[in-house]
Coordinates of N, CA and C in Angstrom, one line a residue:
M1 N 0.8 -1.3 0.0 CA 0.0 0.0 0.0 C 0.9 1.2 0.0
S2 N 0.5 2.1 -0.8 CA 1.4 3.4 -1.0 C 1.2 4.2 0.3
N3 N 2.4 4.8 0.7 CA 2.4 5.8 1.8 C 1.4 7.0 1.6
S4 N 1.2 7.3 0.3 CA 0.2 8.3 0.1 C -1.2 8.2 0.5
A5 N -1.5 6.9 0.8 CA -2.8 6.4 1.3 C -3.0 6.8 2.7
V6 N -1.9 6.9 3.6 CA -2.1 7.2 4.9 C -1.5 8.6 5.3
R7 N -0.8 9.2 4.5 CA 0.0 10.4 4.9 C -1.1 11.6 4.9
V8 N -0.8 12.4 6.0 CA -1.8 13.5 6.1 C -1.6 14.5 5.0
S9 N -2.8 15.0 4.5 CA -3.0 15.7 3.3 C -2.4 17.2 3.7
P10 N -1.6 17.8 2.8 CA -1.1 19.2 2.9 C -2.3 20.2 3.0
L11 N -3.5 19.8 2.2 CA -4.7 20.6 2.3 C -5.3 20.7 3.6
F12 N -5.1 19.6 4.4 CA -5.7 19.6 5.8 C -4.9 20.5 6.6
L13 N -3.5 20.3 6.5 CA -2.5 21.0 7.2 C -2.8 22.6 7.0
G14 N -3.1 22.9 5.8 CA -3.4 24.2 5.4 C -4.6 24.8 6.0
L15 N -5.5 24.0 6.3 CA -6.7 24.4 7.0 C -6.4 24.7 8.5
V16 N -5.6 23.7 9.1 CA -5.1 23.9 10.3 C -4.3 25.2 10.6
G17 N -3.3 25.5 9.5 CA -2.5 26.7 9.5 C -3.5 27.9 9.4
L18 N -4.6 27.8 8.7 CA -5.4 29.0 8.6 C -6.2 29.3 9.9
T19 N -6.6 28.3 10.5 CA -7.2 28.4 11.8 C -6.1 28.9 12.9
V20 N -5.0 28.4 12.9 CA -3.9 29.1 13.7 C -3.7 30.7 13.5
L21 N -3.7 30.9 12.2 CA -3.3 32.4 11.8 C -4.5 33.2 12.3
G22 N -5.8 32.7 12.2 CA -6.9 33.3 12.8 C -6.9 33.5 14.3
G23 N -6.3 32.7 14.9 CA -6.2 32.5 16.4 C -5.1 33.9 16.7
V24 N -4.0 33.9 15.9 CA -3.0 34.9 16.1 C -3.7 36.3 15.9
L25 N -4.4 36.4 14.9 CA -5.0 37.8 14.6 C -5.9 38.1 15.6
A26 N -6.8 37.1 16.1 CA -7.8 37.4 17.3 C -7.1 38.0 18.6
T27 N -5.9 37.8 18.7 CA -5.3 38.4 19.9 C -4.7 39.9 19.9
L28 N -5.0 40.4 18.6 CA -4.5 41.8 18.4 C -5.4 42.8 18.9
E29 N -4.9 44.0 19.0 CA -5.8 45.1 19.5 C -6.5 45.7 18.5
N30 N -6.0 45.7 17.2 CA -6.7 46.2 16.3 C -8.2 45.5 15.9
N31 N -9.2 46.3 15.9 CA -10.4 45.7 15.9 C -10.7 45.0 14.6
A32 N -10.3 45.4 13.4 CA -10.5 44.8 12.1 C -9.7 43.4 12.1
A33 N -8.4 43.6 12.5 CA -7.6 42.3 12.6 C -8.3 41.2 13.6
R34 N -8.9 41.7 14.6 CA -9.4 40.7 15.6 C -10.7 40.1 15.1
V35 N -11.5 40.9 14.4 CA -12.7 40.3 13.8 C -12.3 39.4 12.7
G36 N -11.5 39.6 11.8 CA -10.9 39.0 10.8 C -10.3 37.6 11.4
G37 N -9.6 37.7 12.6 CA -9.1 36.5 13.0 C -10.3 35.6 13.6
V38 N -11.3 36.1 14.2 CA -12.5 35.3 14.6 C -13.1 34.6 13.3
V39 N -13.1 35.4 12.2 CA -13.6 34.6 11.0 C -12.9 33.5 10.6
L40 N -11.5 33.6 10.6 CA -10.6 32.6 10.2 C -10.7 31.4 11.1
I41 N -10.8 31.7 12.4 CA -11.0 30.5 13.4 C -12.2 29.7 13.2
V42 N -13.4 30.5 12.8 CA -14.6 29.7 12.6 C -14.6 29.0 11.3
L43 N -14.2 29.7 10.2 CA -14.3 29.0 8.9 C -13.2 28.0 8.8
G44 N -12.0 28.3 9.2 CA -10.9 27.4 9.1 C -11.0 26.2 10.0
G45 N -11.5 26.6 11.3 CA -11.8 25.4 12.2 C -12.9 24.7 11.8
W46 N -14.0 25.2 11.3 CA -15.1 24.4 10.7 C -14.7 23.4 9.7
A47 N -14.1 23.9 8.7 CA -13.5 23.1 7.6 C -12.7 21.9 8.2
T48 N -11.8 22.3 9.1 CA -11.0 21.2 9.7 C -11.7 20.1 10.4
S49 N -12.9 20.7 11.0 CA -13.6 19.7 11.7 C -14.6 18.8 10.8
L50 N -14.8 19.4 9.6 CA -15.5 18.4 8.6 C -14.7 17.3 8.3
C51 N -13.3 17.6 8.0 CA -12.3 16.5 7.8 C -12.3 15.5 8.9
L52 N -12.2 15.9 10.1 CA -12.0 15.1 11.3 C -13.2 14.3 11.5
H53 N -14.4 14.9 11.2 CA -15.7 14.1 11.3 C -15.7 13.0 10.5
E54 N -15.4 13.2 9.1 CA -15.3 12.1 8.2 C -14.2 11.0 8.5
F55 N -13.0 11.6 8.8 CA -12.1 10.7 9.4 C -12.4 9.9 10.4
G56 N -13.2 10.3 11.4 CA -13.7 9.5 12.5 C -14.5 8.4 11.9
H57 N -15.5 8.5 10.9 CA -16.1 7.4 10.2 C -15.1 6.4 9.8
A58 N -14.2 7.0 9.0 CA -13.3 6.1 8.1 C -12.4 5.3 9.0
I59 N -11.7 5.9 10.1 CA -10.9 5.1 10.9 C -11.5 4.1 11.6
T60 N -12.7 4.3 12.0 CA -13.6 3.4 12.6 C -14.0 2.2 11.8
A61 N -14.3 2.6 10.6 CA -14.6 1.5 9.6 C -13.4 0.6 9.2
F62 N -12.2 1.2 9.1 CA -10.9 0.7 8.9 C -10.7 -0.4 10.0
R63 N -10.9 0.0 11.2 CA -10.6 -0.8 12.3 C -11.7 -2.0 12.5
G64 N -12.7 -1.7 11.8 CA -13.9 -2.7 11.9 C -13.9 -3.6 10.8
G65 N -13.0 -3.5 9.8 CA -12.8 -4.6 8.8 C -13.0 -4.0 7.4
D66 N -13.3 -2.8 7.1 CA -13.4 -2.1 5.8 C -12.0 -1.5 5.4
W67 N -11.2 -2.2 5.0 CA -9.8 -1.8 4.7 C -9.8 -0.9 3.4
S68 N -10.9 -0.9 2.6 CA -10.9 -0.2 1.4 C -10.9 1.3 1.7
V69 N -11.1 1.8 2.9 CA -11.2 3.3 3.1 C -9.7 3.8 3.0
R70 N -8.7 3.0 3.2 CA -7.4 3.5 3.1 C -7.0 3.7 1.7
A71 N -7.4 2.8 0.8 CA -7.2 3.0 -0.7 C -7.9 4.1 -1.1
K72 N -9.1 4.4 -0.8 CA -9.8 5.7 -1.2 C -9.3 6.9 -0.7
G73 N -8.2 6.8 0.2 CA -7.7 8.0 0.6 C -8.4 8.7 1.9
Y74 N -9.4 8.1 2.5 CA -10.1 8.8 3.5 C -9.3 8.9 4.8
L75 N -8.1 8.1 5.0 CA -7.5 8.3 6.1 C -6.4 9.3 6.0
T76 N -6.3 10.0 5.0 CA -5.4 11.3 4.8 C -5.8 12.6 5.3
L77 N -7.3 12.6 5.6 CA -7.7 13.9 6.0 C -7.8 14.9 4.8
D78 N -7.8 14.4 3.6 CA -7.7 15.3 2.5 C -9.3 15.6 2.2
P79 N -9.6 16.9 2.3 CA -11.1 17.3 2.1 C -11.6 17.1 0.7
R80 N -10.6 16.9 -0.2 CA -11.1 16.5 -1.6 C -11.6 15.1 -1.7
R81 N -11.3 14.2 -0.6 CA -11.6 12.9 -0.7 C -13.2 12.5 -0.1
Y82 N -13.6 13.6 0.5 CA -15.0 13.5 1.2 C -16.1 14.0 0.2
T83 N -16.3 13.3 -0.8 CA -17.3 13.6 -1.9 C -17.0 14.9 -2.5
D84 N -18.1 15.6 -3.0 CA -17.9 16.7 -3.8 C -17.5 18.0 -3.0
P85 N -16.5 18.6 -3.4 CA -16.0 19.9 -2.7 C -16.9 20.9 -2.4
V86 N -17.8 21.1 -3.4 CA -18.8 22.2 -3.2 C -19.8 21.7 -2.2
L87 N -20.4 20.5 -2.2 CA -21.4 20.0 -1.4 C -21.0 19.7 0.0
S88 N -19.6 19.3 0.1 CA -19.2 18.9 1.3 C -18.4 19.9 2.1
I89 N -17.8 20.9 1.4 CA -17.1 21.9 2.1 C -17.6 23.4 1.8
V90 N -17.8 23.8 0.6 CA -18.3 25.2 0.4 C -19.6 25.5 0.9
L91 N -20.7 24.6 0.7 CA -22.0 24.9 1.0 C -22.1 24.9 2.7
P92 N -21.6 23.9 3.3 CA -21.6 24.0 4.6 C -20.9 25.1 5.2
L93 N -19.9 25.6 4.6 CA -19.2 26.9 5.1 C -20.1 28.2 4.8
I94 N -20.9 28.2 3.7 CA -21.7 29.2 3.5 C -22.8 29.4 4.4
F95 N -23.4 28.2 4.8 CA -24.3 28.1 5.9 C -23.9 28.7 7.2
V96 N -22.6 28.3 7.6 CA -22.1 28.9 8.8 C -21.7 30.3 8.7
A97 N -21.4 30.8 7.6 CA -21.2 32.2 7.2 C -22.3 33.1 7.5
L98 N -23.6 32.3 7.1 CA -24.7 33.1 7.1 C -25.4 33.1 8.6
G99 N -24.6 32.4 9.4 CA -25.0 32.3 10.8 C -26.1 31.3 11.1
G100 N -26.3 30.3 10.2 CA -27.3 29.3 10.4 C -26.8 28.0 10.9
I101 N -27.6 27.0 10.8 CA -27.3 25.7 11.3 C -26.3 25.1 10.3
P102 N -25.2 24.6 10.8 CA -24.2 24.1 9.8 C -24.7 22.5 9.4
L103 N -24.7 22.7 8.0 CA -25.1 21.4 7.3 C -24.0 20.2 7.6
P104 N -24.6 19.0 7.6 CA -23.6 18.0 7.6 C -22.7 18.2 6.3
G105 N -21.4 17.8 6.4 CA -20.5 18.1 5.4 C -20.4 17.0 4.3
G106 N -19.2 16.3 4.5 CA -19.1 15.3 3.5 C -19.6 14.1 3.7
A107 N -19.1 12.9 3.1 CA -19.5 11.5 3.4 C -18.4 10.6 2.9
V108 N -18.2 9.6 3.7 CA -17.3 8.5 3.2 C -18.1 7.4 2.8
W109 N -17.7 6.7 1.8 CA -18.5 5.5 1.2 C -17.9 4.2 1.9
I110 N -18.8 3.6 2.9 CA -18.3 2.5 3.6 C -18.8 1.2 3.0
N111 N -18.0 0.2 2.9 CA -18.4 -1.2 2.6 C -18.9 -1.8 3.7
H112 N -20.3 -1.8 4.1 CA -20.8 -2.3 5.3 C -20.7 -3.9 5.3
H113 N -20.6 -4.5 4.0 CA -20.6 -5.9 4.0 C -19.2 -6.4 4.7
A114 N -18.3 -5.4 4.6 CA -17.0 -5.8 5.1 C -16.8 -5.6 6.7
L115 N -17.8 -5.0 7.3 CA -17.7 -4.7 8.7 C -18.1 -6.0 9.3
R116 N -17.5 -6.1 10.6 CA -17.6 -7.3 11.2 C -18.9 -7.6 12.0
S117 N -19.7 -6.6 12.4 CA -20.9 -6.8 13.0 C -21.8 -5.6 13.0
R118 N -23.1 -5.7 13.4 CA -24.0 -4.6 13.4 C -23.5 -3.6 14.4
R119 N -22.8 -4.0 15.4 CA -22.4 -3.1 16.6 C -21.2 -2.2 15.9
T120 N -20.4 -2.7 15.1 CA -19.3 -2.1 14.3 C -20.0 -1.1 13.5
E121 N -21.1 -1.4 12.7 CA -21.7 -0.5 11.7 C -22.3 0.6 12.5
S122 N -22.8 0.4 13.6 CA -23.4 1.5 14.5 C -22.3 2.5 15.1
M123 N -21.1 1.9 15.4 CA -20.0 2.7 15.9 C -19.4 3.5 14.7
V124 N -19.4 3.0 13.5 CA -18.9 3.8 12.4 C -19.7 5.1 12.2
S125 N -21.2 4.9 12.3 CA -22.0 6.1 12.1 C -21.8 7.0 13.2
L126 N -21.6 6.5 14.5 CA -21.6 7.3 15.8 C -20.1 8.1 15.8
A127 N -19.4 7.5 15.1 CA -17.8 8.1 15.3 C -17.6 9.6 14.8
G128 N -18.4 10.0 13.7 CA -18.3 11.2 13.2 C -18.9 12.3 14.2
P129 N -20.1 12.2 14.6 CA -20.8 13.0 15.6 C -20.0 13.1 16.9
L130 N -19.4 12.0 17.3 CA -18.6 12.0 18.7 C -17.4 12.6 18.5
M131 N -16.8 12.8 17.2 CA -15.7 13.5 17.0 C -15.9 15.0 17.1
N132 N -17.1 15.6 16.7 CA -17.5 16.9 16.9 C -17.6 17.2 18.3
L133 N -18.3 16.3 19.1 CA -18.5 16.5 20.6 C -17.2 16.5 21.3
V134 N -16.3 15.7 21.0 CA -14.9 15.6 21.5 C -14.2 17.0 21.1
L135 N -14.2 17.5 20.0 CA -13.8 18.7 19.6 C -14.3 20.0 20.3
G136 N -15.6 19.9 20.5 CA -16.3 20.9 21.3 C -15.9 21.0 22.8
L137 N -15.7 19.7 23.2 CA -15.2 19.5 24.7 C -13.8 20.2 24.9
L138 N -13.0 19.8 23.9 CA -11.4 20.1 24.1 C -11.3 21.6 23.9
I139 N -12.1 22.1 22.9 CA -11.9 23.7 22.5 C -12.5 24.4 23.9
S140 N -13.8 24.0 24.4 CA -14.3 24.7 25.6 C -13.4 24.5 26.9
T141 N -12.6 23.4 26.9 CA -11.7 23.2 28.0 C -10.6 24.2 27.9
A142 N -10.2 24.2 26.8 CA -9.0 25.2 26.5 C -9.4 26.7 26.9
V143 N -10.6 27.2 26.6 CA -11.1 28.5 26.7 C -11.2 28.6 28.3
A144 N -11.7 27.6 29.0 CA -11.9 27.7 30.4 C -10.7 27.7 31.2
I145 N -9.6 27.1 30.8 CA -8.4 27.0 31.7 C -7.3 27.7 31.2
V146 N -7.3 28.2 30.0 CA -6.1 28.9 29.4 C -6.4 30.4 29.3
P147 N -5.7 31.2 30.1 CA -6.0 32.6 30.0 C -5.6 33.2 28.5
M148 N -6.6 33.9 27.9 CA -6.5 34.2 26.6 C -7.3 35.7 26.3
P149 N -6.9 36.3 25.3 CA -7.7 37.6 25.0 C -9.1 37.3 24.6
T150 N -9.8 38.3 24.8 CA -11.3 38.2 24.5 C -11.6 37.6 23.1
G151 N -10.8 38.2 22.1 CA -11.2 37.9 20.8 C -10.9 36.5 20.5
L152 N -9.9 36.0 21.0 CA -9.5 34.5 20.8 C -10.6 33.6 21.6
A153 N -10.9 33.9 22.9 CA -11.9 33.2 23.5 C -13.2 33.2 22.8
A154 N -13.6 34.4 22.2 CA -14.9 34.4 21.6 C -14.8 33.6 20.5
G155 N -13.8 33.6 19.5 CA -13.8 32.9 18.4 C -13.8 31.5 18.6
L156 N -13.0 30.9 19.7 CA -13.0 29.6 19.9 C -14.3 29.1 20.6
S157 N -14.9 29.9 21.4 CA -16.1 29.4 21.9 C -17.3 29.3 20.9
Y158 N -17.4 30.1 20.0 CA -18.3 30.1 18.9 C -18.0 28.8 18.1
L159 N -16.7 28.5 17.7 CA -16.4 27.5 17.1 C -16.8 26.2 17.8
A160 N -16.6 26.1 19.3 CA -16.9 25.0 20.0 C -18.4 24.8 20.0
F161 N -19.2 26.0 20.0 CA -20.7 25.7 19.9 C -21.1 25.0 18.6
L162 N -20.5 25.5 17.5 CA -20.8 25.0 16.2 C -20.4 23.5 16.3
Q163 N -19.5 23.0 17.0 CA -19.2 21.6 17.0 C -20.4 20.9 17.9
V164 N -20.9 21.3 18.9 CA -21.9 20.9 19.6 C -23.1 20.8 18.7
I165 N -23.5 21.8 18.0 CA -24.7 22.0 17.1 C -24.5 20.7 16.1
A166 N -23.4 20.6 15.6 CA -23.1 19.5 14.7 C -23.3 18.2 15.3
F167 N -23.0 18.0 16.5 CA -23.2 16.8 17.3 C -24.7 16.5 17.4
V168 N -25.4 17.5 17.9 CA -26.9 17.3 18.3 C -27.7 17.1 16.9
L169 N -27.2 17.8 15.9 CA -27.9 17.6 14.6 C -27.7 16.2 14.0
N170 N -26.5 15.7 14.0 CA -26.2 14.5 13.3 C -26.6 13.4 14.1
I171 N -26.8 13.4 15.4 CA -27.2 12.3 16.2 C -28.7 12.1 16.1
L172 N -29.4 12.9 15.5 CA -30.8 12.7 15.5 C -31.1 11.5 14.7
P173 N -32.1 10.5 15.1 CA -32.4 9.4 14.3 C -33.3 9.7 13.1
I174 N -32.7 10.4 12.2 CA -33.5 10.8 10.9 C -32.7 10.2 9.8
P175 N -33.4 9.5 8.8 CA -32.7 9.0 7.7 C -31.9 10.1 7.0
G176 N -30.6 9.7 6.7 CA -29.6 10.7 6.0 C -28.7 11.1 7.0
L177 N -28.9 11.2 8.2 CA -28.2 11.6 9.3 C -27.4 10.4 10.1
D178 N -26.5 10.6 10.9 CA -25.6 9.7 11.4 C -26.5 8.9 12.5
G179 N -27.3 9.6 13.1 CA -28.0 9.0 14.3 C -29.0 7.9 13.8
Y180 N -29.4 8.0 12.5 CA -30.2 6.9 12.0 C -29.3 5.8 11.4
G181 N -28.2 6.1 11.0 CA -27.2 5.1 10.5 C -26.9 4.3 11.8
A182 N -26.9 4.8 13.0 CA -26.4 4.0 14.2 C -27.5 3.0 14.5
I183 N -28.8 3.3 14.2 CA -29.9 2.4 14.5 C -30.2 1.4 13.4
E184 N -29.9 1.9 12.1 CA -30.3 1.2 11.0 C -30.1 -0.2 11.0
P185 N -28.8 -0.7 11.4 CA -28.5 -2.1 11.2 C -29.4 -3.0 12.2
W186 N -30.1 -2.4 13.1 CA -30.9 -3.2 14.0 C -32.4 -3.0 13.7
L187 N -32.7 -2.4 12.6 CA -34.1 -2.3 12.1 C -34.5 -3.5 11.3
S188 N -35.8 -3.7 11.1 CA -36.4 -4.7 10.4 C -36.2 -4.3 8.9
A189 N -36.3 -5.2 8.0 CA -36.2 -5.0 6.7 C -37.1 -4.0 6.1
P190 N -38.5 -4.0 6.4 CA -39.4 -3.1 6.1 C -38.9 -1.6 6.3
A191 N -38.5 -1.5 7.6 CA -38.1 -0.2 8.2 C -37.0 0.3 7.5
R192 N -35.9 -0.5 7.1 CA -34.9 -0.2 6.6 C -35.2 0.2 5.0
R193 N -36.1 -0.4 4.4 CA -36.6 0.0 3.1 C -37.2 1.3 3.0
F194 N -38.0 1.6 4.0 CA -38.6 3.0 4.2 C -37.5 4.1 4.5
G195 N -36.6 3.8 5.2 CA -35.5 4.7 5.6 C -34.7 5.0 4.2
E196 N -34.4 4.1 3.4 CA -33.7 4.3 2.1 C -34.5 5.2 1.2
K197 N -35.8 5.0 1.2 CA -36.7 6.0 0.5 C -36.7 7.3 1.0
A198 N -36.6 7.5 2.4 CA -36.7 8.7 3.0 C -35.5 9.5 3.0
R199 N -34.3 8.7 2.9 CA -33.1 9.2 3.0 C -32.7 10.6 2.2
P200 N -33.1 10.7 1.0 CA -32.8 11.9 0.3 C -33.5 13.2 0.7
W201 N -34.8 13.0 1.1 CA -35.5 14.2 1.5 C -35.8 14.5 3.0
A202 N -35.4 13.4 3.8 CA -35.7 13.7 5.3 C -34.9 14.8 6.0
P203 N -33.6 15.0 5.6 CA -32.9 16.1 6.3 C -33.3 17.4 5.7
L204 N -33.8 17.4 4.4 CA -34.3 18.7 4.0 C -35.6 19.0 4.7
V205 N -36.4 18.2 5.0 CA -37.7 18.4 5.8 C -37.2 18.9 7.2
L206 N -36.3 18.2 7.8 CA -35.9 18.6 9.1 C -35.3 20.2 9.1
F207 N -34.3 20.5 8.1 CA -33.9 21.8 8.1 C -35.0 22.9 7.8
L208 N -36.1 22.5 7.0 CA -37.2 23.4 6.8 C -37.9 23.6 8.1
L209 N -38.1 22.5 8.9 CA -38.8 22.7 10.2 C -37.8 23.5 11.2
L210 N -36.7 23.2 11.2 CA -35.8 24.2 12.1 C -35.8 25.6 11.6
I211 N -35.8 25.9 10.5 CA -35.9 27.2 10.1 C -37.2 27.9 10.1
G212 N -38.3 27.1 9.7 CA -39.6 27.7 9.5 C -40.6 27.5 10.6
V213 N -40.4 26.6 11.5 CA -41.3 26.4 12.8 C -40.5 26.9 14.0
P214 N -41.0 27.9 14.5 CA -40.3 28.6 15.8 C -39.9 27.4 16.8
Y215 N -41.0 26.8 17.1 CA -41.0 25.8 18.4 C -39.9 24.7 18.2
V216 N -39.9 24.4 16.8 CA -38.9 23.2 16.5 C -37.3 23.8 16.7
G217 N -37.3 25.0 16.1 CA -35.9 25.6 16.2 C -35.5 25.8 17.6
Q218 N -36.6 26.4 18.5 CA -36.2 26.7 19.8 C -35.9 25.5 20.7
A219 N -36.5 24.3 20.3 CA -36.3 23.1 21.1 C -35.0 22.5 20.7
F220 N -34.6 22.7 19.4 CA -33.3 22.3 18.9 C -32.1 23.1 19.7
F221 N -32.2 24.3 19.6 CA -31.2 25.2 20.2 C -31.1 25.0 21.7
G222 N -32.4 24.9 22.2 CA -32.4 24.6 23.6 C -31.5 23.3 24.0
L223 N -31.7 22.4 23.2 CA -30.9 21.0 23.5 C -29.4 21.3 23.1
A224 N -29.2 22.1 22.2 CA -27.7 22.4 21.9 C -27.1 23.1 23.1
Y225 N -27.8 24.3 23.6 CA -27.2 24.9 24.6 C -27.0 24.1 25.9
F226 N -28.0 23.1 26.1 CA -27.8 22.2 27.4 C -26.5 21.4 27.1
V227 N -26.3 20.8 26.0 CA -25.1 20.0 25.9 C -23.8 21.0 25.8
F228 N -23.9 22.1 25.2 CA -22.8 23.1 25.4 C -22.4 23.4 26.8
D229 N -23.5 23.4 27.6 CA -23.1 23.7 29.0 C -22.5 22.4 29.8
L230 N -23.0 21.3 29.3 CA -22.4 20.0 29.9 C -20.9 20.0 29.5
V231 N -20.5 20.3 28.2 CA -19.1 20.3 27.9 C -18.2 21.4 28.4
G232 N -18.9 22.3 29.3 CA -18.2 23.5 29.8 C -18.1 24.6 28.9
G233 N -19.1 24.8 27.9 CA -19.0 25.9 27.0 C -19.2 27.2 27.6
D234 N -18.6 28.3 27.1 CA -18.7 29.7 27.6 C -19.7 30.3 26.7
T235 N -21.1 30.5 27.2 CA -22.1 30.9 26.3 C -21.9 32.4 26.0
L236 N -21.4 33.2 27.1 CA -21.2 34.6 26.7 C -20.3 34.9 25.7
H237 N -19.2 34.2 25.7 CA -18.0 34.3 24.8 C -18.6 33.8 23.4
S238 N -19.4 32.8 23.5 CA -20.0 32.3 22.1 C -20.8 33.2 21.4
Y239 N -21.6 33.9 22.3 CA -22.5 35.0 21.6 C -21.7 36.1 21.1
L240 N -20.6 36.5 21.8 CA -19.7 37.5 21.4 C -19.0 37.0 20.0
G241 N -18.5 35.8 20.0 CA -17.8 35.3 18.9 C -18.9 35.3 17.7
Q242 N -19.9 34.8 17.9 CA -21.0 34.8 16.8 C -21.3 36.3 16.3
G243 N -21.4 37.2 17.1 CA -21.5 38.5 16.8 C -20.5 39.1 15.9
M244 N -19.2 38.8 16.4 CA -18.0 39.2 15.6 C -18.1 38.6 14.3
F245 N -18.3 37.3 14.4 CA -18.2 36.5 13.0 C -19.2 37.1 12.0
R246 N -20.4 37.4 12.5 CA -21.5 37.7 11.4 C -21.3 39.2 11.1
S247 N -20.7 40.1 11.9 CA -20.6 41.4 11.6 C -19.8 41.6 10.2
I248 N -18.8 40.9 10.0 CA -18.0 41.0 8.9 C -18.9 40.7 7.6
F249 N -19.9 40.0 7.6 CA -20.7 39.7 6.4 C -22.0 40.7 6.4
G250 N -21.9 41.7 7.4 CA -22.9 42.8 7.3 C -24.3 42.6 7.8
F251 N -24.3 41.5 8.7 CA -25.6 41.1 9.3 C -25.9 41.8 10.6
L252 N -25.0 42.6 11.0 CA -25.4 43.3 12.4 C -25.7 44.8 12.2

């Protein structure tokens, strides 16, 4: 097997570097530089987390018996490997830029027949959202214990909140989302056939409900803030980070 199948992609390292650059800018006194830094933290950090989310699926599948993920380049963290760059990276980033709910990003194609058990299939589906939850926890912990300038704390806190939103959204047991993928192996054949039919449009219906029905959106964000509190998230800094992030797009 070629080493290129497992080597970390330079594009992924570039996304990490962009996020780090944002962190440096967010510590400056100049307001424009600080706001620009928050934007880079959020956009670069979110793109990085999309890659890590899909890597979580892939590495769990690899350990569970699907060795084809290595040949497909899924273990390189290369954003180009996770389906279409526009649908997987650009559109989710646009939704984040608009201040909305971050869409699920890419997808890795798993050979489920190669996986050792239904439990393994469930773990493969759960690995992506759990990666977001761990990232949210780690970022929130860093903000809580490491003294840092307000701009940096705000940008990181908003990024952490986006990770929690991604976890809560993806863990829902709705066809097309990872939460459904976790329970699908345990469903009856008729239920799985229905899920296959619902998979293309069920997430769209969910997003329309979240955006168009106030009570649904309030319940969703209420749950997200509850989980954010559980991981030690800083709500005030998250609000500040969101405000700084959206201001550069002219929404304030």
